Each structure stands twice: as structure tokens, then as C-alpha cells.
Amino acid sequence: MSAIDHLHLRNVKKKLYWRDVQHLTQTFKKMADFHAQIQDFMGKIEAKNSHEPEFLQAVREVAETVIPYTEENPKYKETNILERICEPERTIMFRVPWVNDKGQFIVNRGFRVEMNSAIGPYKGGLRFHPTVNLSVLKFLAFEQVFKNSLTTLPLGGGKGGSDFDPKGKSDHEVMRFCQSFMTELSRHIGGFTDIPAGDIGVGGREIGFLFGQYKKVKNEFAGILTGKGLEYGGSLIRPEATGYGTVYFANEVLEAHGDSLEGKLCAVSGSGNVAQFTIEKLLELGAKPVTVSDSGGFIYDKDGIDKEKLDYIMHLKNVERGRIHEYADKFKGAEFHKGATPWNAKVDLAFPCATQNELPKKDAETLVKNGCKGVFEGANMPTTADGYEVFKNNKTLFAPGKAANAGGVATSGLEMSQNAQRLSWTRDEVDYRLKMIMQSIHKNCEKFGRVDDSYVDYVRGANVAGFVKVADAMMAQGHV
Ligand code: NDP
Ligand code: 2IT
């Protein structure tokens, strides 16, 4: 190389260096600016909702991804859409009086958070669990707005429930509670207003009692709930839909990254509706689920939970209403770990399907250390904020609940369509539509969440994609 070439090369390097420095400085400045704006925004939300930690957690996750987007799309900032989305359109709290089998007078608290109706009537589940409070239901209703927007269907967001604990109650007690709950709720819901469904502690039995009471009080047979029994307007595949949809979504993510579910060891938490049908679909697609849990602890079955064992779990949980430790008595070789969660198991993939904040930072670190390549949230917000940071920093594939578990509410939307048409689609038809919806959610998340050729930030993708549709509808409808 000549002396002139050397000189030229040095100048090019110098220029490149300065360009890099300038670029980095700009990037840091932008990040600091975003950070300041997020802090400022959260300050306002925290001031109004200071006793609602779950709600604030859900809002912060959205703010961290949506605020940078609104900076580049100022129309959303100018119309203050994000702050407007954080304020429920309406929150209803009510007394639920009922009498237990001993003749005692019990009172519980009932709620319905009607969060956002920009793109359709309020839609979202009812949760019956002793931990239910306004913070939990506001976080769930907030998540539901973005999730429902992703489904491609015209569904607004809501959530409700009660601090009633169905565990240990007789069928008659559950029926009397549901009747009292619906006597009040019936004033606030309707096929064009608000259509609740199930969630933790609310399955087919509870939906039946709630539907019966609505019909009695209102004297109308209407599609005001989803998750109904097949005999009275329910849809095939709705019970399966959340778990199936989560696995369809996982399949999309893995395929997009040149991988598949075949032969993968999977940790599943929970043993309720979502966990059961997650396991069923994992088996169908060739994966090997090895854990299942409830609030008493988890089962590790090194031989895998096969179809026969899953049938046992379904009978134990749905019919006998038993506890998961009984699995270890039935199937020798399976271990029960009392009071623990499944995240220490050495697995390829994790499917948290129980409840919020069940996967904290230390467990995320253990999963990563053990070689876990993907986390797919069947539950709502099961991963803590710092747990998610661990996955993000390690480029673990991570599908947030509002995308991965949207198949449940999407199929509720399909149940509403069938009710409106007064007909029932076949199992194959509903399953096909569910699969198509999960594929479309995946594409939409990729569109807004792609970081580089090898990594998609599905959290950013889901939040921004969900936000854009709701925000555009809100802007079109004026400041209402
Ligand atoms: P179920 O009531 O059918 O099952 C809940 C399961 O999670 C049970 O195994 C329960 O154990 C466990 N669980 C609940 N709370 C806790 C807790 N605090 N600590 C440990 N384990 C707990 O509910 P689903 O399966 O319907 O719901 C599970 C998750 O999926 C929830 O986050 C829900 O919001 C979400 N989801 C549900 C949808 C649906 O269509 N049902 C749709 C989308 C999301 P135990 O019996 O001991 O309480
Ligand atoms: O969290 C959820 O998406 C649900 N519990 C299902 C809601 C519904 O309306 O089917």
C-alpha cells in the first residue's frame, strides 16, 4: 500500500470513528430523553393510582415501548392518547351478599372494570380468587385492551371478578354466589355493551350459573357471556383456545427463528384451563411437557406428561377439584416439590400458565442458565419486570401474554359471531380461524418489534401494534 493510500485509509477511519461517536452520542441523548419522558408520564399515573402496584407494572411496560413510538408519531402525543387509555372508562364496585351452607351471611366484593370501548364493546374475563382487588383487575383490563386489539376482532377491553374463593365451596355455595354476583352485574353488561367470560376460578360451571341468573333477571336469552356450554350457545374450541393459541403462537415464533417444538422439553406452570390445553397441544406438536403445578407446589415428571397423565390431571382438577400433589401418588417416578415453582427444571421452553408475577428475576436467571430458549406466557403478566429484563438481555425468545394468550378472547369473539348469526361452526372451522388469528398476531408483532435479522422484541411489537389500532379509533371518535 502506498503512503497516499495509508493516509486516505487513516482519514476514512477517522471520519468513520467520528460518525460512530456522533451516532452513539445521539442514541444516548435520545434514550435519556425517552427515559425522562417515561418517568414524567409514570409520575402522573403513579400519583393517581399509588396503591395499585400490578396496574402500575402493566402500564410501565407499555409506556416503555409505546412512548418512544409516539415520539416518532407525534399525533398520538399531541392527543395524549396513552394517558387517556390508562383511565378506565368506568369502574363498577358492588356488594355481593350470599348465604353459605351453614346458613351464615357472607359478603364479598364484586368488580367490573370497563376500560376501553374504542374498537368494540368491553370484553374480558371474570376472576374469582381471594387476591382479587382493584389493582389486579385494572392491570388485567388494561392488558386486555391491547390484547383484544391484536386479535383483529372488534373487541374493547374490560375485566371483572370478586375476592370470592371457589376453592373448598360446595356447588350450591358457588351457585348462590354466582346468582348474587350476576343480579348486580346484569345491570351493567349486554351483547352490545360488555361481554364477560371466564378467568381464574371461573370455568364452565360458574359461567352456567351466571348465564342462568342473567336470563332469569332480564328475561332474555342473549350472548352476554362467552365460554358458555355447547347446549346453550357456547363455541367448540373455546375451552381449548387459550392453551392451543399459546402453543400455536410458540410454534410461529420458533419457526420464524428456524426452530420447532419437536422434541422440546417444556416447563408448564398451573394445572387449570390454560395449562391443561397448553399441554394437550404441546403433545400433539411433538414436544415433551415435564412439569405442572398449582399453588401448593409443582410436579416434575422426567418421563413426560403424556395423554393418559393429562387425562388424569383433567379429571383431578375439573371433576374431583383435587390438588396436584396427588399426581405423584398416582404416577411413580414423578416428584412433587411442595411450595415451589417449576422454573428450576432443565427445559428448552417455558410456558407460565398460572398467574401474575409467578416468574421473578432469579427464576428467569435459572432458566437462562439451564439453556431455556423461549418463554411463552399463557397467563397474564406471569413474568416480573426484572425477569423480563433477564430474558431480553439474553435474547431469549419471549412472547408476552397479551400476544401469546390472545387465542382465548379471540375465540370468545368467534363465539359472539356465531351467537349473532344463530349458528354453530364445526370444531375444525373454529380451530382453523384460531390458528389464522395467532399467525396474524405474530406477523403484526414482528412488524413493530423486529430488532435485527435474528431477534424480534415481541413485547414492543405487541404493545405498539395493539396501541396503534385503539389509538387511531380513539382519535377518530373525538375526546370522549
Ligand atoms: P384456572 O382457575 O383454570 O387455573 C389457574 C391455575 O393457576 C391453577 O392451577 C391455580 O392453582 C394456579 N394459580 C392461581 N393463582 C395462583 C397463585 N397465586 N399462585 C400459584 N398458582 C396459582 O385459571 P386459567 O387457567 O383460566 O387462568 C390461568 C392464567 O391464564 C391466568 O393468568 C389468566 O388470567 C390467564 N388467561 C386465561 C384465559 C382463559 O381463557 N381462561 C385467557 C387468557 C389468559 P390453585 O388451584 O392452587 O389456585
Ligand atoms: O385474559 C383473558 O383474555 C381471558 N380471561 C379471556 C377473556 C374472554 O373474554 O374470553
XYZ file of C-alpha atoms and ligand atoms in Angstrom:
538
model
C 0.000 0.000 0.000
C 1.388 3.446 -0.955
C 1.888 6.276 1.549
C -1.072 8.093 -0.089
C -3.292 5.016 0.347
C -2.283 4.859 4.039
C -3.165 8.494 4.505
C -6.510 8.001 2.773
C -7.307 4.974 4.919
C -6.434 6.900 8.091
C -8.766 9.719 7.084
C -11.599 7.314 6.314
C -11.101 5.599 9.706
C -11.084 8.976 11.462
C -14.299 10.001 9.716
C -15.938 6.675 10.490
C -14.850 6.960 14.102
C -16.326 10.434 14.402
C -19.509 9.320 12.726
C -19.777 6.422 15.221
C -19.157 8.732 18.151
C -21.753 11.194 16.866
C -24.234 8.384 16.287
C -23.677 6.931 19.753
C -23.996 10.346 21.376
C -27.275 10.928 19.559
C -28.561 7.488 20.566
C -27.688 8.086 24.245
C -29.302 11.517 24.147
C -32.461 10.030 22.629
C -32.525 7.249 25.230
C -32.074 9.740 28.066
C -34.890 11.814 26.589
C -37.216 8.762 26.349
C -36.290 7.800 29.898
C -37.151 11.282 31.179
C -40.473 11.241 29.354
C -41.361 7.770 30.668
C -40.519 8.892 34.221
C -42.596 12.015 33.780
C -45.538 10.007 32.400
C -45.318 7.367 35.138
C -45.155 10.126 37.753
C -48.620 11.264 36.669
C -50.042 7.726 36.599
C -48.465 6.851 39.972
C -49.874 9.958 41.607
C -53.413 8.850 40.732
C -53.002 5.098 41.323
C -50.403 4.879 44.060
C -51.919 1.831 45.779
C -52.162 -0.262 42.624
C -48.785 -1.987 42.077
C -49.959 -4.512 39.465
C -51.684 -1.816 37.430
C -48.590 0.408 37.556
C -46.400 -2.527 36.495
C -48.568 -3.202 33.441
C -48.698 0.487 32.490
C -44.933 0.941 32.825
C -44.225 -1.966 30.497
C -46.475 -0.422 27.868
C -45.155 3.119 28.423
C -41.548 1.984 27.964
C -42.291 0.685 24.488
C -45.088 2.980 23.318
C -43.633 6.368 24.386
C -40.607 6.030 22.037
C -43.107 5.190 19.266
C -45.303 8.223 19.995
C -42.172 10.409 19.824
C -41.790 9.378 16.203
C -45.547 9.658 15.571
C -46.444 12.942 17.293
C -50.172 12.809 16.508
C -50.569 10.311 19.363
C -48.595 12.508 21.727
C -50.497 15.647 20.818
C -53.813 13.945 21.582
C -52.493 12.489 24.882
C -53.798 9.053 23.894
C -51.649 6.954 26.226
C -52.760 8.790 29.359
C -56.378 8.571 28.180
C -56.004 4.786 27.704
C -54.762 4.454 31.300
C -58.001 5.844 32.738
C -60.851 3.271 32.806
C -63.988 4.488 31.071
C -65.912 3.187 34.071
C -65.195 1.152 37.222
C -68.037 -0.598 38.994
C -67.689 -1.966 42.541
C -70.516 -3.675 44.337
C -71.542 -5.760 47.340
C -72.135 -9.475 46.761
C -74.184 -10.931 49.647
C -74.763 -14.689 49.815
C -75.530 -17.381 52.374
C -73.200 -20.371 52.850
C -74.216 -23.978 53.538
C -74.058 -23.354 57.296
C -76.607 -20.559 56.945
C -74.035 -17.817 57.616
C -74.363 -14.395 55.941
C -71.252 -13.776 53.807
C -70.347 -10.647 51.890
C -67.823 -10.389 49.072
C -66.787 -7.526 46.836
C -67.627 -7.560 43.113
C -65.990 -5.512 40.347
C -66.214 -4.768 36.659
C -63.585 -2.517 35.110
C -64.826 -1.205 31.746
C -61.527 0.004 30.418
C -61.874 0.903 26.756
C -64.633 0.623 24.147
C -62.926 2.392 21.219
C -62.901 -0.638 18.917
C -65.790 -2.690 20.297
C -67.854 -3.497 23.388
C -65.937 -4.187 26.604
C -64.697 -7.786 26.576
C -62.706 -9.748 29.123
C -62.924 -12.390 31.793
C -64.178 -12.612 35.360
C -61.748 -13.796 38.047
C -62.867 -15.313 41.348
C -59.843 -15.519 43.650
C -59.091 -14.196 47.166
C -56.295 -11.979 45.768
C -58.683 -10.042 43.508
C -58.678 -6.298 44.128
C -58.942 -3.135 42.044
C -55.241 -3.100 41.166
C -55.290 -6.671 39.840
C -58.437 -6.098 37.795
C -57.213 -2.778 36.402
C -53.966 -4.394 35.265
C -55.907 -7.211 33.639
C -58.380 -4.816 31.971
C -55.505 -2.647 30.731
C -53.699 -5.656 29.227
C -56.975 -6.797 27.725
C -57.347 -3.575 25.698
C -54.072 -4.241 23.838
C -54.652 -7.983 23.587
C -58.128 -7.594 22.135
C -56.847 -5.049 19.654
C -54.283 -7.627 18.445
C -56.911 -10.296 17.805
C -58.082 -8.494 14.625
C -61.653 -8.613 16.014
C -63.850 -5.668 17.133
C -63.418 -6.129 20.893
C -62.893 -3.446 23.538
C -61.273 -4.262 26.884
C -62.651 -4.999 30.345
C -62.178 -7.314 33.310
C -64.087 -8.139 36.440
C -64.450 -10.550 39.274
C -64.548 -10.936 43.007
C -62.420 -11.811 46.042
C -64.679 -14.877 46.429
C -62.678 -18.131 46.641
C -64.485 -21.042 44.929
C -61.921 -23.487 46.383
C -63.466 -25.683 49.052
C -67.001 -24.378 48.383
C -69.876 -26.708 47.510
C -71.598 -26.470 44.117
C -74.595 -24.939 45.867
C -72.475 -22.263 47.503
C -70.831 -21.427 44.177
C -74.285 -21.235 42.574
C -75.669 -18.891 45.225
C -72.601 -16.674 44.970
C -72.806 -16.555 41.147
C -76.511 -15.692 41.296
C -75.923 -12.822 43.699
C -72.952 -11.576 41.668
C -74.969 -11.604 38.427
C -78.025 -9.949 39.987
C -75.920 -6.776 40.199
C -73.645 -7.332 37.168
C -76.663 -7.799 34.876
C -77.366 -4.044 35.143
C -74.041 -3.248 33.512
C -73.455 -5.847 30.764
C -75.120 -6.677 27.442
C -74.351 -8.056 23.986
C -73.512 -4.579 22.635
C -72.091 -3.183 25.886
C -69.923 -5.602 27.831
C -69.487 -9.367 27.407
C -67.625 -11.106 30.276
C -66.114 -14.630 30.171
C -64.028 -16.871 32.446
C -60.599 -16.433 34.028
C -59.015 -17.866 37.199
C -61.711 -19.581 39.279
C -64.389 -19.065 36.626
C -64.902 -22.034 34.292
C -67.843 -23.784 32.672
C -69.680 -24.362 35.969
C -69.584 -20.703 37.005
C -70.448 -19.397 33.519
C -73.520 -21.683 33.539
C -74.773 -20.307 36.881
C -74.065 -16.718 35.800
C -75.860 -17.171 32.478
C -78.890 -18.755 34.147
C -79.250 -15.838 36.548
C -78.879 -13.217 33.787
C -81.655 -14.927 31.814
C -83.898 -15.010 34.853
C -83.328 -11.376 35.814
C -83.578 -9.935 32.291
C -85.951 -12.416 30.704
C -83.798 -12.643 27.595
C -81.641 -15.350 26.061
C -78.684 -13.328 24.814
C -74.982 -13.754 24.074
C -73.918 -11.757 27.119
C -71.213 -14.165 28.251
C -68.714 -16.335 26.381
C -67.341 -19.693 27.412
C -70.918 -20.975 27.566
C -71.827 -24.671 27.407
C -72.342 -26.095 23.916
C -76.049 -26.705 24.624
C -76.769 -23.030 25.226
C -74.722 -21.021 22.742
C -71.107 -21.918 23.508
C -68.484 -22.419 20.825
C -66.491 -25.538 20.111
C -62.780 -24.996 20.889
C -63.406 -22.093 23.326
C -62.313 -24.194 26.343
C -59.166 -25.249 24.478
C -58.473 -21.907 22.803
C -56.131 -20.112 25.233
C -53.781 -23.075 25.641
C -53.943 -24.094 21.974
C -53.417 -20.489 20.886
C -50.367 -20.109 23.138
C -48.777 -23.171 21.568
C -49.710 -22.032 18.033
C -48.014 -18.740 18.832
C -44.922 -20.517 20.196
C -44.828 -22.557 17.003
C -44.881 -19.377 14.896
C -42.087 -17.809 16.939
C -39.919 -20.921 16.748
C -40.489 -21.366 13.007
C -39.631 -17.730 12.384
C -36.334 -18.434 14.149
C -35.581 -21.645 12.246
C -36.659 -23.994 15.034
C -39.660 -26.139 16.021
C -41.459 -27.653 19.006
C -40.463 -31.183 18.071
C -38.748 -32.945 20.979
C -38.532 -29.822 23.151
C -38.622 -30.263 26.940
C -41.219 -27.855 28.297
C -41.950 -26.497 31.775
C -45.628 -25.620 32.207
C -46.958 -23.957 35.371
C -50.542 -24.118 36.605
C -52.919 -27.028 36.106
C -56.123 -25.169 35.243
C -57.775 -24.431 31.929
C -54.815 -22.764 30.197
C -52.165 -25.199 31.459
C -54.227 -28.273 30.533
C -54.769 -27.303 26.906
C -51.235 -25.962 26.544
C -50.021 -29.436 27.495
C -52.509 -31.091 25.126
C -51.324 -29.061 22.128
C -47.637 -29.417 23.075
C -48.103 -33.200 22.980
C -49.842 -33.009 19.598
C -46.974 -30.993 18.160
C -44.282 -33.371 19.413
C -42.964 -31.543 22.488
C -42.406 -33.116 25.913
C -44.026 -31.289 28.860
C -42.379 -32.320 32.127
C -43.942 -30.062 34.773
C -47.334 -28.927 36.023
C -48.256 -27.058 39.228
C -50.794 -25.421 41.497
C -50.440 -23.049 44.419
C -49.324 -25.999 46.604
C -46.200 -26.830 44.567
C -45.124 -28.462 41.311
C -44.804 -31.889 39.749
C -41.652 -32.855 37.838
C -42.196 -35.920 35.685
C -38.954 -36.844 33.937
C -40.789 -39.362 31.741
C -43.020 -36.602 30.394
C -46.711 -35.864 30.909
C -48.359 -37.975 28.207
C -52.007 -38.069 27.091
C -53.031 -40.588 29.763
C -51.446 -38.497 32.518
C -53.084 -35.358 31.120
C -56.489 -37.079 31.209
C -55.797 -37.831 34.863
C -54.933 -34.147 35.546
C -58.131 -33.008 33.800
C -60.269 -35.369 35.855
C -58.432 -34.467 39.083
C -58.762 -30.721 38.542
C -62.067 -30.337 36.686
C -64.193 -33.085 38.242
C -62.692 -34.008 41.627
C -61.326 -30.494 42.202
C -58.266 -32.082 43.814
C -54.677 -30.939 44.362
C -51.737 -31.515 42.021
C -49.597 -33.355 44.628
C -51.951 -36.339 44.098
C -50.299 -36.840 40.662
C -47.116 -38.064 42.382
C -49.069 -40.731 44.283
C -50.632 -41.974 41.061
C -47.566 -41.948 38.776
C -44.435 -43.385 40.332
C -41.268 -41.653 39.164
C -42.898 -38.228 39.288
C -41.666 -35.886 42.020
C -43.768 -33.357 43.931
C -41.933 -30.213 45.102
C -44.001 -28.628 47.831
C -44.285 -24.835 47.854
C -42.027 -24.463 44.800
C -42.463 -23.305 41.177
C -41.264 -25.292 38.141
C -38.543 -22.918 36.908
C -35.568 -24.886 38.264
C -36.261 -27.757 35.871
C -33.818 -28.051 32.989
C -36.005 -27.338 29.965
C -35.837 -25.890 26.451
C -39.021 -23.842 26.711
C -41.175 -22.385 29.497
C -44.947 -21.829 29.480
C -46.063 -19.917 32.601
C -49.829 -20.575 32.714
C -50.841 -19.891 36.343
C -50.893 -16.258 37.492
C -49.214 -12.830 37.524
C -45.629 -12.406 38.757
C -45.048 -16.143 39.130
C -41.713 -15.908 37.261
C -39.358 -13.466 39.012
C -35.779 -12.455 38.154
C -33.968 -15.284 39.966
C -36.055 -17.905 38.158
C -35.502 -16.161 34.824
C -31.748 -16.345 35.502
C -32.016 -20.052 36.341
C -33.991 -20.784 33.175
C -31.408 -18.941 31.042
C -28.514 -20.680 32.827
C -30.169 -24.043 32.142
C -30.381 -23.298 28.432
C -34.052 -22.310 28.085
C -34.513 -20.779 24.632
C -38.088 -19.467 24.752
C -40.756 -18.243 27.168
C -44.411 -18.122 26.102
C -46.864 -16.549 28.520
C -50.164 -18.433 28.731
C -51.011 -16.447 31.876
C -51.389 -12.663 32.096
C -48.145 -10.909 33.144
C -46.603 -14.011 34.788
C -43.084 -12.603 34.361
C -41.963 -9.758 36.627
C -40.431 -6.645 35.041
C -36.897 -7.595 36.115
C -37.484 -11.193 34.980
C -38.306 -9.887 31.520
C -35.075 -7.805 31.533
C -33.101 -11.027 32.065
C -34.747 -12.670 29.048
C -34.314 -9.562 26.927
C -30.639 -9.153 27.788
C -30.010 -12.801 26.943
C -32.036 -12.622 23.733
C -34.282 -15.433 24.979
C -37.336 -15.598 22.740
C -40.109 -14.062 24.816
C -43.806 -13.888 23.915
C -45.860 -11.686 26.278
C -49.307 -12.823 27.405
C -51.156 -10.132 25.506
C -49.971 -11.740 22.273
C -49.432 -15.393 23.216
C -52.671 -15.975 25.172
C -54.941 -13.865 22.937
C -56.408 -17.027 21.385
C -58.834 -17.350 24.313
C -60.513 -13.998 23.888
C -60.255 -14.278 20.097
C -62.296 -17.469 20.244
C -64.724 -15.687 22.565
C -65.067 -13.222 19.686
C -65.806 -16.166 17.392
C -68.433 -17.371 19.888
C -70.057 -13.915 19.704
C -70.096 -14.076 15.885
C -71.776 -17.483 15.990
C -74.341 -16.235 18.544
C -75.117 -13.221 16.333
C -75.649 -15.492 13.331
C -77.561 -18.036 15.443
C -75.496 -20.947 14.188
C -72.515 -23.072 15.257
C -69.324 -23.653 13.361
C -67.549 -27.019 13.376
C -64.552 -27.754 15.549
C -62.265 -27.638 12.510
C -63.664 -24.301 11.368
C -63.110 -22.625 14.761
C -59.669 -24.204 15.191
C -58.635 -23.038 11.708
C -59.759 -19.459 12.470
C -57.912 -19.544 15.792
C -54.725 -20.659 14.057
C -55.071 -17.910 11.433
C -55.597 -15.292 14.149
C -52.486 -16.409 16.045
C -50.478 -16.229 12.804
C -51.763 -12.748 12.134
C -50.900 -11.604 15.684
C -47.414 -12.979 15.188
C -46.961 -11.070 11.912
C -48.212 -7.860 13.488
C -45.814 -8.248 16.432
C -42.930 -8.862 14.037
C -43.824 -5.729 12.101
C -43.426 -3.449 15.123
C -40.963 -5.498 17.145
C -38.174 -6.551 14.796
C -34.803 -5.565 16.251
C -32.483 -7.198 13.689
C -32.349 -10.228 11.392
C -32.132 -12.631 14.309
C -34.301 -11.092 17.043
C -37.850 -9.811 17.472
C -38.833 -7.885 20.617
C -42.350 -9.313 20.915
C -43.109 -7.103 23.922
C -42.536 -3.948 21.914
C -44.264 -5.495 18.899
C -47.411 -6.447 20.837
C -47.630 -3.158 22.732
C -47.165 -0.898 19.726
C -49.356 -2.950 17.368
C -52.108 -3.160 19.997
C -51.804 0.551 20.762
C -51.975 1.833 17.171
C -55.414 0.362 16.394
C -57.007 1.578 19.639
C -55.321 4.985 19.411
C -56.467 5.546 15.813
C -60.044 4.627 16.769
C -59.943 6.965 19.783
C -58.656 9.831 17.672
C -61.386 9.291 15.081
C -64.075 9.372 17.772
C -63.013 12.621 19.424
C -62.174 13.352 23.042
C -64.877 11.236 24.714
P -57.788 -21.701 36.352
O -58.535 -21.216 37.528
O -58.390 -22.721 35.479
O -56.362 -22.242 36.802
C -55.473 -21.428 37.496
C -54.234 -22.228 37.836
O -53.227 -21.337 38.307
C -54.467 -23.239 38.944
O -53.620 -24.318 38.773
C -54.102 -22.434 40.184
O -53.702 -23.224 41.289
C -52.930 -21.634 39.681
N -52.823 -20.400 40.458
C -53.752 -19.426 40.546
N -53.341 -18.457 41.375
C -52.152 -18.857 41.828
C -51.222 -18.277 42.712
N -51.437 -17.104 43.325
N -50.061 -18.966 42.936
C -49.833 -20.155 42.325
N -50.686 -20.746 41.483
C -51.817 -20.099 41.232
O -57.416 -20.384 35.517
P -56.952 -20.279 33.993
O -56.164 -21.458 33.599
O -58.132 -19.892 33.200
O -56.007 -18.986 34.063
C -54.609 -19.091 34.229
C -53.952 -17.820 33.727
O -54.265 -17.643 32.342
C -54.405 -16.525 34.403
O -53.316 -15.632 34.441
C -55.470 -15.987 33.454
O -55.637 -14.593 33.581
C -54.831 -16.350 32.126
N -55.721 -16.411 30.972
C -56.849 -17.184 30.981
C -57.652 -17.237 29.877
C -58.846 -18.127 29.806
O -59.478 -18.171 28.738
N -59.193 -18.848 30.851
C -57.377 -16.419 28.688
C -56.129 -15.703 28.750
C -55.358 -15.697 29.870
P -54.670 -23.332 42.561
O -55.796 -24.218 42.118
O -53.836 -23.909 43.636
O -55.135 -21.930 42.871
O -57.427 -12.921 29.945
C -58.227 -13.246 29.036
O -58.025 -12.946 27.866
C -59.406 -14.037 29.398
N -59.569 -14.381 30.562
C -60.423 -14.394 28.364
C -61.371 -13.265 28.137
C -62.541 -13.550 27.223
O -63.366 -12.646 27.098
O -62.622 -14.632 26.639
